[in-house]
Amino acid sequence: MNSSNFTKTIFECMRLKSLCFWPLRKSFCSEVHRTDSWPQRVFSGIQPTGAIHLGNYFGAVARWRELQDGGANTMCCIADLHSITLPQEPLQLKKNIYQMTATLLACGIDPEKTILFQQSQVPQHAELCWVLACHSTMARLAHLPQFREKSASLKEVPVGIYVYPVLQAADILLYRSTHVPVGEDQVQHLQLAQQLVKTFNNRYGPTFPSPKAIVGDHTVSRLRSLRDPQKKMSKSDADPRSRIELMDSPADIREKCKKAVTDFTSAVTFNPVSRPGVSNLITIHSLLSGLSPEDICRDSSGLDTGRYKLVVAEVIAKNIAPIREKVIHIMSKHQYLDDVLESGAEKAVRIARETWNDVKNKVGFTYLL
Ligand code: AQP
């Protein structure tokens, strides 16, 4: 797709009802013009560390689907290499990879339009990671906030947590990706990828485009934990009540919403700074219903937060039920899931091999004239 078609796609996406809640930054559209010499490719990834929750859905997967349906050239990677930066139980990891694939398909990621693949099936991710690691510095990696956050609670810090952002840069650069939709927490990792592009291109000549981050609206980029609204909703939070998973039953959802931490004010009002707990519930309600937070507060003026939680629970249960049913159906088709992953890996390897051969030649591993 050429640059002007891609820009059209972005505007088209912005018009779609659901994307109205994730306005793309104005500057993004002008950034698209600056990548003229490289064909546009949108790369995204998700770790199979558990079931997709509403934060992953609204902050990432729904936006990927919109870009895909708008005609962008999209790739979606199930980042299993990343997932083992923290210990995973092997059988559970296998199950998570299948479930993640089924959930992405159920959410509308279409393997005919998006290259959907498992990261570890493309060996060039790890190979390029090594080359890029040799062009990174310890000081630069130690500075990244996710490393500091994740390592703060650990006695022994695995090297994987440290190198993770370099692998992420390799994921993106391997496909010469031009755009990467990310949550706010990932923006600094994208900056590392951009810096690596600069270093590599300066040293060896133009090899990679500089990838641009597509960051959604602030609230969507960071849905909060139901148990601690200061933290983001996370797959690997030890307390499953902190998140609503797309596979949760209506009873689970009701229980989690009832237990959601709010504050001592009983009115339903929206202020993410002074009232993060109830505002998080209103944001979820707003994203699922299409109503604005103001409309929701007006409609709920007769309710206290306890009763409002039951209303939100019902809206969530009703909206995610169709996805949940689809996931269960797709999960029963093992052969289909294998075929999707195999065909995705074949397509990904074809692109990856080309980039890797170019990199090998440029750094001096091969003798190609
Ligand atoms: N709470 C969130 N709100 C909005 N977006 C979110 N994302 C994650 N949490 C929220 C976005 O989901 C995409 C995939 O994330 P990931 O699997 O690569 O890892 P993550 O960002 O670390 O997500 P989790 O759920 O917190 O996983 P774990 O617990 O394994 O670390 C990303 O685009 C992310 O921004």
Tab-separated table of C-alpha atoms and ligand atoms in Angstrom:
chain	number	residue	atom	x	y	z
A	1	MET	CA	0.000	0.000	0.000
A	2	ASN	CA	1.429	3.412	-0.844
A	3	SER	CA	1.717	6.232	1.645
A	4	SER	CA	-1.390	8.150	0.617
A	5	ASN	CA	-3.557	5.008	0.756
A	6	PHE	CA	-2.158	4.273	4.179
A	7	THR	CA	-2.988	7.780	5.383
A	8	LYS	CA	-6.505	7.312	3.993
A	9	THR	CA	-6.743	4.060	5.916
A	10	ILE	CA	-5.791	5.785	9.132
A	11	PHE	CA	-8.464	8.443	8.632
A	12	GLU	CA	-10.953	5.728	7.721
A	13	CYS	CA	-10.060	3.916	10.945
A	14	MET	CA	-10.532	7.112	12.914
A	15	ARG	CA	-14.040	7.400	11.533
A	16	LEU	CA	-15.033	3.932	12.662
A	17	LYS	CA	-17.121	4.101	15.805
A	18	SER	CA	-14.907	1.986	17.991
A	19	LEU	CA	-11.742	3.825	17.035
A	20	CYS	CA	-13.298	7.139	18.078
A	21	PHE	CA	-12.272	6.080	21.553
A	22	TRP	CA	-8.661	5.651	20.539
A	23	PRO	CA	-7.843	8.800	18.630
A	24	LEU	CA	-4.528	8.424	16.863
A	25	ARG	CA	-2.224	11.344	17.474
A	26	LYS	CA	-2.391	14.003	14.751
A	27	SER	CA	1.363	13.821	14.333
A	28	PHE	CA	1.079	10.141	13.413
A	29	CYS	CA	-0.530	10.966	10.085
A	30	SER	CA	2.277	13.363	9.185
A	31	GLU	CA	4.844	10.804	10.355
A	32	VAL	CA	3.426	8.373	7.809
A	33	HIS	CA	4.660	10.684	5.035
A	34	ARG	CA	8.186	10.596	6.407
A	35	THR	CA	8.538	6.854	5.791
A	36	ASP	CA	7.984	7.238	2.041
A	37	SER	CA	11.017	5.249	0.990
A	38	TRP	CA	10.002	2.178	3.002
A	39	PRO	CA	6.805	0.217	2.377
A	40	GLN	CA	4.470	0.564	5.363
A	41	ARG	CA	4.304	-2.389	7.690
A	42	VAL	CA	2.508	-2.410	11.030
A	43	PHE	CA	4.024	-4.786	13.590
A	44	SER	CA	2.518	-5.787	16.923
A	45	GLY	CA	3.064	-8.496	19.488
A	46	ILE	CA	1.584	-9.978	22.608
A	47	GLN	CA	3.066	-12.356	25.165
A	48	PRO	CA	1.308	-15.690	25.820
A	49	THR	CA	1.614	-15.134	29.557
A	50	GLY	CA	-2.072	-15.690	30.266
A	51	ALA	CA	-5.525	-14.909	28.952
A	52	ILE	CA	-6.161	-11.612	27.169
A	53	HIS	CA	-7.751	-9.074	29.511
A	54	LEU	CA	-9.729	-5.930	28.764
A	55	GLY	CA	-6.538	-3.803	28.947
A	56	ASN	CA	-4.837	-5.886	26.231
A	57	TYR	CA	-8.064	-5.894	24.226
A	58	PHE	CA	-8.720	-2.156	24.196
A	59	GLY	CA	-5.103	-0.998	24.434
A	60	ALA	CA	-3.836	-3.312	21.713
A	61	VAL	CA	-5.860	-6.046	19.985
A	62	ALA	CA	-8.898	-3.954	18.990
A	63	ARG	CA	-6.582	-1.325	17.469
A	64	TRP	CA	-4.651	-3.981	15.543
A	65	ARG	CA	-7.920	-5.294	14.136
A	66	GLU	CA	-8.968	-1.799	13.041
A	67	LEU	CA	-5.660	-1.229	11.255
A	68	GLN	CA	-5.904	-4.664	9.622
A	69	ASP	CA	-9.481	-4.063	8.478
A	70	GLY	CA	-8.504	-0.619	7.221
A	71	GLY	CA	-6.116	-2.305	4.773
A	72	ALA	CA	-2.762	-1.796	6.527
A	73	ASN	CA	-0.021	-4.362	5.998
A	74	THR	CA	-0.139	-6.000	9.439
A	75	MET	CA	1.872	-8.607	11.344
A	76	CYS	CA	0.974	-9.970	14.752
A	77	CYS	CA	3.456	-12.000	16.758
A	78	ILE	CA	2.724	-14.282	19.704
A	79	ALA	CA	5.828	-13.356	21.667
A	80	ASP	CA	6.702	-16.626	23.365
A	81	LEU	CA	10.440	-15.817	23.509
A	82	HIS	CA	9.554	-12.738	25.548
A	83	SER	CA	7.230	-14.688	27.811
A	84	ILE	CA	10.054	-16.760	29.329
A	85	THR	CA	11.845	-13.703	30.709
A	86	LEU	CA	9.906	-14.734	33.814
A	87	PRO	CA	9.462	-18.449	34.647
A	88	GLN	CA	6.673	-20.272	32.767
A	89	GLU	CA	5.413	-23.775	33.355
A	90	PRO	CA	5.997	-25.547	29.962
A	91	LEU	CA	2.603	-27.251	29.665
A	92	GLN	CA	0.817	-24.072	30.653
A	93	LEU	CA	2.878	-22.065	28.140
A	94	LYS	CA	1.873	-24.451	25.326
A	95	LYS	CA	-1.773	-24.066	26.322
A	96	ASN	CA	-1.396	-20.282	26.514
A	97	ILE	CA	0.049	-20.127	22.987
A	98	TYR	CA	-2.979	-21.996	21.616
A	99	GLN	CA	-5.382	-19.955	23.676
A	100	MET	CA	-3.748	-16.676	22.641
A	101	THR	CA	-3.976	-17.690	18.971
A	102	ALA	CA	-7.639	-18.666	19.364
A	103	THR	CA	-8.421	-15.438	21.220
A	104	LEU	CA	-6.751	-13.233	18.611
A	105	LEU	CA	-8.731	-15.030	15.897
A	106	ALA	CA	-11.943	-14.654	17.907
A	107	CYS	CA	-11.203	-10.930	18.309
A	108	GLY	CA	-11.105	-10.562	14.541
A	109	ILE	CA	-7.416	-10.904	13.684
A	110	ASP	CA	-7.738	-12.497	10.249
A	111	PRO	CA	-4.855	-14.750	9.121
A	112	GLU	CA	-5.732	-13.962	5.505
A	113	LYS	CA	-5.025	-10.282	6.137
A	114	THR	CA	-2.524	-10.340	9.010
A	115	ILE	CA	0.580	-12.498	9.277
A	116	LEU	CA	-0.200	-14.144	12.626
A	117	PHE	CA	2.718	-16.208	13.895
A	118	GLN	CA	4.607	-17.586	16.871
A	119	GLN	CA	7.884	-15.773	17.507
A	120	SER	CA	10.010	-18.827	18.395
A	121	GLN	CA	9.171	-20.416	15.016
A	122	VAL	CA	11.243	-17.726	13.297
A	123	PRO	CA	14.855	-18.207	14.448
A	124	GLN	CA	15.983	-14.890	12.985
A	125	HIS	CA	14.400	-13.007	15.929
A	126	ALA	CA	17.027	-14.381	18.300
A	127	GLU	CA	19.820	-14.013	15.732
A	128	LEU	CA	19.102	-10.371	15.012
A	129	CYS	CA	18.680	-9.762	18.744
A	130	TRP	CA	22.295	-10.828	19.264
A	131	VAL	CA	23.604	-8.482	16.572
A	132	LEU	CA	21.579	-5.578	17.989
A	133	ALA	CA	22.684	-6.404	21.551
A	134	CYS	CA	26.259	-5.951	20.379
A	135	HIS	CA	25.294	-2.429	19.311
A	136	SER	CA	23.544	-1.535	22.606
A	137	THR	CA	25.064	-0.422	25.891
A	138	MET	CA	24.432	-1.692	29.423
A	139	ALA	CA	23.783	1.866	30.621
A	140	ARG	CA	21.071	2.412	27.986
A	141	LEU	CA	19.230	-0.811	28.869
A	142	ALA	CA	19.491	-0.363	32.629
A	143	HIS	CA	17.896	3.056	32.220
A	144	LEU	CA	14.614	1.682	30.815
A	145	PRO	CA	11.740	2.005	33.313
A	146	GLN	CA	10.221	-1.455	32.654
A	147	PHE	CA	13.527	-3.091	33.557
A	148	ARG	CA	13.731	-1.092	36.764
A	149	GLU	CA	10.077	-1.850	37.627
A	150	LYS	CA	10.238	-5.571	36.862
A	151	SER	CA	13.613	-6.165	38.479
A	152	ALA	CA	12.797	-4.147	41.629
A	153	SER	CA	10.832	-7.008	43.181
A	154	LEU	CA	13.313	-9.763	42.212
A	155	LYS	CA	16.246	-11.023	44.255
A	156	GLU	CA	18.018	-12.469	41.219
A	157	VAL	CA	17.345	-10.619	37.955
A	158	PRO	CA	17.344	-12.854	34.839
A	159	VAL	CA	19.428	-11.504	31.939
A	160	GLY	CA	16.301	-11.900	29.774
A	161	ILE	CA	14.537	-9.036	31.572
A	162	TYR	CA	17.517	-6.850	30.815
A	163	VAL	CA	17.813	-7.810	27.137
A	164	TYR	CA	14.061	-7.943	26.484
A	165	PRO	CA	13.867	-4.483	24.820
A	166	VAL	CA	16.641	-5.467	22.384
A	167	LEU	CA	14.653	-8.560	21.399
A	168	GLN	CA	11.650	-6.302	20.969
A	169	ALA	CA	13.713	-4.066	18.659
A	170	ALA	CA	14.773	-7.179	16.706
A	171	ASP	CA	11.108	-8.237	16.351
A	172	ILE	CA	10.262	-4.888	14.807
A	173	LEU	CA	13.347	-4.411	12.635
A	174	LEU	CA	13.372	-7.970	11.289
A	175	TYR	CA	10.283	-7.102	9.240
A	176	ARG	CA	11.456	-3.564	8.490
A	177	SER	CA	8.318	-2.391	10.257
A	178	THR	CA	7.404	1.266	9.898
A	179	HIS	CA	4.628	1.538	12.515
A	180	VAL	CA	4.121	-0.133	15.870
A	181	PRO	CA	0.864	0.277	17.817
A	182	VAL	CA	1.812	0.197	21.496
A	183	GLY	CA	0.560	1.067	24.935
A	184	GLU	CA	2.209	4.027	26.706
A	185	ASP	CA	4.375	1.640	28.723
A	186	GLN	CA	6.182	0.589	25.541
A	187	VAL	CA	7.090	3.992	24.124
A	188	GLN	CA	10.588	4.007	25.610
A	189	HIS	CA	11.268	0.589	24.113
A	190	LEU	CA	10.329	1.987	20.725
A	191	GLN	CA	12.813	4.806	21.304
A	192	LEU	CA	15.516	2.200	21.877
A	193	ALA	CA	14.570	0.546	18.557
A	194	GLN	CA	14.815	3.946	16.838
A	195	GLN	CA	18.228	4.549	18.372
A	196	LEU	CA	19.434	1.130	17.218
A	197	VAL	CA	18.245	1.885	13.686
A	198	LYS	CA	20.266	5.091	13.721
A	199	THR	CA	23.392	3.355	15.028
A	200	PHE	CA	23.094	0.460	12.587
A	201	ASN	CA	22.247	2.550	9.530
A	202	ASN	CA	25.052	5.034	10.260
A	203	ARG	CA	27.570	2.261	10.518
A	204	TYR	CA	26.466	-0.094	7.729
A	205	GLY	CA	24.276	2.023	5.429
A	206	PRO	CA	20.457	2.203	5.157
A	207	THR	CA	19.119	-1.145	6.380
A	208	PHE	CA	16.037	-0.458	8.526
A	209	PRO	CA	13.301	2.194	8.557
A	210	SER	CA	12.898	4.064	11.847
A	211	PRO	CA	9.703	2.613	13.361
A	212	LYS	CA	7.045	5.030	14.606
A	213	ALA	CA	4.910	4.359	17.661
A	214	ILE	CA	1.142	4.593	17.313
A	215	VAL	CA	-0.024	5.393	20.826
A	216	GLY	CA	-3.712	5.441	21.679
A	217	ASP	CA	-5.591	7.775	23.960
A	218	HIS	CA	-4.126	7.868	27.494
A	219	THR	CA	-6.976	6.092	29.360
A	220	VAL	CA	-7.191	3.293	26.814
A	221	SER	CA	-3.430	2.838	26.773
A	222	ARG	CA	-3.531	1.994	30.434
A	223	LEU	CA	-6.616	0.326	31.883
A	224	ARG	CA	-5.991	-0.113	35.581
A	225	SER	CA	-5.944	-3.052	37.938
A	226	LEU	CA	-9.303	-3.592	39.657
A	227	ARG	CA	-7.478	-4.321	42.909
A	228	ASP	CA	-4.984	-1.459	42.814
A	229	PRO	CA	-5.918	1.379	40.475
A	230	GLN	CA	-2.375	2.773	40.714
A	231	LYS	CA	-1.170	-0.266	38.720
A	232	LYS	CA	-2.045	-1.251	35.157
A	233	MET	CA	-4.275	-4.247	34.495
A	234	SER	CA	-1.842	-7.075	33.789
A	235	LYS	CA	-1.984	-10.734	32.667
A	236	SER	CA	0.675	-11.781	35.125
A	237	ASP	CA	-0.652	-9.972	38.223
A	238	ALA	CA	-0.722	-12.620	40.951
A	239	ASP	CA	-4.294	-11.655	41.865
A	240	PRO	CA	-6.717	-12.758	39.111
A	241	ARG	CA	-9.361	-10.421	40.587
A	242	SER	CA	-7.233	-7.509	39.328
A	243	ARG	CA	-8.267	-8.073	35.710
A	244	ILE	CA	-11.280	-9.021	33.586
A	245	GLU	CA	-10.249	-11.719	31.141
A	246	LEU	CA	-12.120	-12.263	27.892
A	247	MET	CA	-12.707	-15.857	29.026
A	248	ASP	CA	-14.306	-14.897	32.352
A	249	SER	CA	-17.817	-16.206	33.015
A	250	PRO	CA	-20.616	-13.758	33.963
A	251	ALA	CA	-20.311	-14.996	37.576
A	252	ASP	CA	-16.523	-14.303	37.608
A	253	ILE	CA	-17.098	-10.851	36.159
A	254	ARG	CA	-19.767	-10.005	38.719
A	255	GLU	CA	-17.500	-11.132	41.542
A	256	LYS	CA	-14.488	-9.186	40.234
A	257	CYS	CA	-16.519	-6.001	39.715
A	258	LYS	CA	-18.055	-6.300	43.191
A	259	LYS	CA	-14.555	-6.570	44.677
A	260	ALA	CA	-13.097	-3.735	42.562
A	261	VAL	CA	-11.349	-1.192	44.783
A	262	THR	CA	-12.984	2.247	44.647
A	263	ASP	CA	-12.988	4.888	47.424
A	264	PHE	CA	-15.163	6.257	50.222
A	265	THR	CA	-17.304	8.513	48.019
A	266	SER	CA	-20.514	6.775	47.003
A	267	ALA	CA	-21.535	8.934	44.001
A	268	VAL	CA	-20.591	7.800	40.497
A	269	THR	CA	-18.321	10.553	39.133
A	270	PHE	CA	-15.496	10.510	36.601
A	271	ASN	CA	-12.088	11.850	37.602
A	272	PRO	CA	-9.190	9.492	36.760
A	273	VAL	CA	-6.781	11.488	38.960
A	274	SER	CA	-8.725	11.909	42.186
A	275	ARG	CA	-11.005	8.848	41.756
A	276	PRO	CA	-8.975	6.302	39.717
A	277	GLY	CA	-10.920	3.209	40.844
A	278	VAL	CA	-14.459	4.203	39.881
A	279	SER	CA	-13.157	6.120	36.823
A	280	ASN	CA	-11.503	2.909	35.590
A	281	LEU	CA	-14.876	1.138	35.749
A	282	ILE	CA	-16.530	4.040	33.935
A	283	THR	CA	-13.811	3.909	31.244
A	284	ILE	CA	-14.430	0.189	30.711
A	285	HIS	CA	-18.190	0.828	30.593
A	286	SER	CA	-17.650	3.660	28.111
A	287	LEU	CA	-15.399	1.593	25.830
A	288	LEU	CA	-17.862	-1.276	25.722
A	289	SER	CA	-21.070	0.732	25.360
A	290	GLY	CA	-19.919	3.671	23.244
A	291	LEU	CA	-21.452	6.066	25.822
A	292	SER	CA	-19.288	8.934	27.048
A	293	PRO	CA	-18.182	8.994	30.719
A	294	GLU	CA	-20.400	12.082	31.198
A	295	ASP	CA	-23.473	10.216	29.868
A	296	ILE	CA	-22.699	7.257	32.102
A	297	CYS	CA	-22.394	9.456	35.215
A	298	ARG	CA	-25.639	11.211	34.344
A	299	ASP	CA	-27.475	7.901	33.814
A	300	SER	CA	-26.053	6.562	37.108
A	301	SER	CA	-26.856	9.595	39.232
A	302	GLY	CA	-29.306	7.603	41.400
A	303	LEU	CA	-26.814	4.788	42.061
A	304	ASP	CA	-24.078	4.368	44.643
A	305	THR	CA	-20.777	2.792	43.539
A	306	GLY	CA	-21.814	-0.616	44.946
A	307	ARG	CA	-24.878	-0.784	42.691
A	308	TYR	CA	-22.999	0.787	39.792
A	309	LYS	CA	-20.460	-2.060	39.922
A	310	LEU	CA	-23.293	-4.510	39.173
A	311	VAL	CA	-24.357	-2.427	36.165
A	312	VAL	CA	-20.793	-2.441	34.800
A	313	ALA	CA	-20.540	-6.194	35.406
A	314	GLU	CA	-23.627	-6.773	33.301
A	315	VAL	CA	-22.366	-4.582	30.451
A	316	ILE	CA	-19.020	-6.413	30.450
A	317	ALA	CA	-20.584	-9.894	30.590
A	318	LYS	CA	-22.970	-9.108	27.746
A	319	ASN	CA	-20.245	-7.676	25.516
A	320	ILE	CA	-17.572	-10.282	25.948
A	321	ALA	CA	-19.859	-13.334	25.796
A	322	PRO	CA	-19.710	-13.614	21.967
A	323	ILE	CA	-15.878	-13.496	21.984
A	324	ARG	CA	-15.728	-16.079	24.763
A	325	GLU	CA	-17.986	-18.443	22.824
A	326	LYS	CA	-15.876	-18.001	19.681
A	327	VAL	CA	-12.661	-18.758	21.597
A	328	ILE	CA	-14.160	-21.984	22.984
A	329	HIS	CA	-15.237	-22.998	19.490
A	330	ILE	CA	-11.849	-22.225	17.893
A	331	MET	CA	-9.957	-23.952	20.734
A	332	SER	CA	-11.680	-27.203	19.798
A	333	LYS	CA	-10.160	-27.033	16.283
A	334	HIS	CA	-6.572	-28.015	17.007
A	335	GLN	CA	-5.659	-28.725	13.399
A	336	TYR	CA	-6.955	-25.329	12.318
A	337	LEU	CA	-4.855	-23.588	14.982
A	338	ASP	CA	-1.760	-25.545	13.918
A	339	ASP	CA	-2.395	-24.639	10.287
A	340	VAL	CA	-2.808	-20.934	11.083
A	341	LEU	CA	0.447	-20.853	13.059
A	342	GLU	CA	2.354	-22.878	10.493
A	343	SER	CA	1.254	-20.773	7.575
A	344	GLY	CA	1.919	-17.550	9.556
A	345	ALA	CA	5.452	-18.731	10.406
A	346	GLU	CA	6.169	-19.574	6.749
A	347	LYS	CA	5.173	-16.092	5.646
A	348	ALA	CA	7.131	-14.452	8.470
A	349	VAL	CA	10.271	-16.513	7.781
A	350	ARG	CA	10.237	-15.452	4.134
A	351	ILE	CA	10.490	-11.773	5.117
A	352	ALA	CA	12.823	-12.408	8.060
A	353	ARG	CA	15.302	-14.382	5.970
A	354	GLU	CA	15.675	-11.545	3.511
A	355	THR	CA	16.445	-8.994	6.245
A	356	TRP	CA	18.756	-11.365	8.088
A	357	ASN	CA	20.739	-12.139	4.929
A	358	ASP	CA	21.176	-8.422	4.372
A	359	VAL	CA	22.306	-7.920	7.993
A	360	LYS	CA	24.731	-10.868	7.823
A	361	ASN	CA	26.239	-9.470	4.689
A	362	LYS	CA	26.546	-5.961	6.124
A	363	VAL	CA	28.176	-6.965	9.400
A	364	GLY	CA	30.576	-9.283	7.543
A	365	PHE	CA	29.253	-12.775	8.345
A	366	THR	CA	28.890	-13.693	4.670
A	367	TYR	CA	30.758	-12.906	1.539
A	368	LEU	CA	28.123	-11.682	-0.877
A	369	LEU	CA	29.054	-9.260	-3.605
B	1	AQP	N1	-3.610	-2.339	31.250
B	1	AQP	C1	-3.427	-2.122	29.962
B	1	AQP	N2	-4.125	-1.164	29.349
B	1	AQP	C2	-3.952	-0.930	28.022
B	1	AQP	N3	-3.114	-1.651	27.237
B	1	AQP	C3	-2.403	-2.637	27.816
B	1	AQP	N4	-1.500	-3.527	27.334
B	1	AQP	C4	-1.103	-4.323	28.342
B	1	AQP	N5	-1.705	-3.984	29.499
B	1	AQP	C5	-2.533	-2.928	29.207
B	1	AQP	C6	-1.065	-3.613	25.936
B	1	AQP	O1	-1.245	-4.966	25.505
B	1	AQP	C7	-0.252	-5.280	24.529
B	1	AQP	C8	0.326	-6.649	24.763
B	1	AQP	O2	1.027	-6.671	25.965
B	1	AQP	P1	2.134	-7.781	26.276
B	1	AQP	O3	1.521	-9.111	26.328
B	1	AQP	O4	3.262	-7.645	25.326
B	1	AQP	O5	2.713	-7.430	27.664
B	1	AQP	P2	2.369	-6.320	28.667
B	1	AQP	O6	2.303	-4.974	28.039
B	1	AQP	O7	3.333	-6.427	29.796
B	1	AQP	O8	0.889	-6.768	29.093
B	1	AQP	P3	0.487	-7.482	30.419
B	1	AQP	O9	-0.940	-7.837	30.285
B	1	AQP	O10	0.874	-6.644	31.580
B	1	AQP	O11	1.350	-8.813	30.375
B	1	AQP	P4	2.430	-9.341	31.406
B	1	AQP	O12	1.694	-9.415	32.712
B	1	AQP	O13	2.828	-10.680	30.885
B	1	AQP	O14	3.597	-8.391	31.463
B	1	AQP	C9	0.795	-4.155	24.563
B	1	AQP	O15	0.627	-3.332	23.416
B	1	AQP	C10	0.453	-3.390	25.813
B	1	AQP	O16	0.768	-2.011	25.703
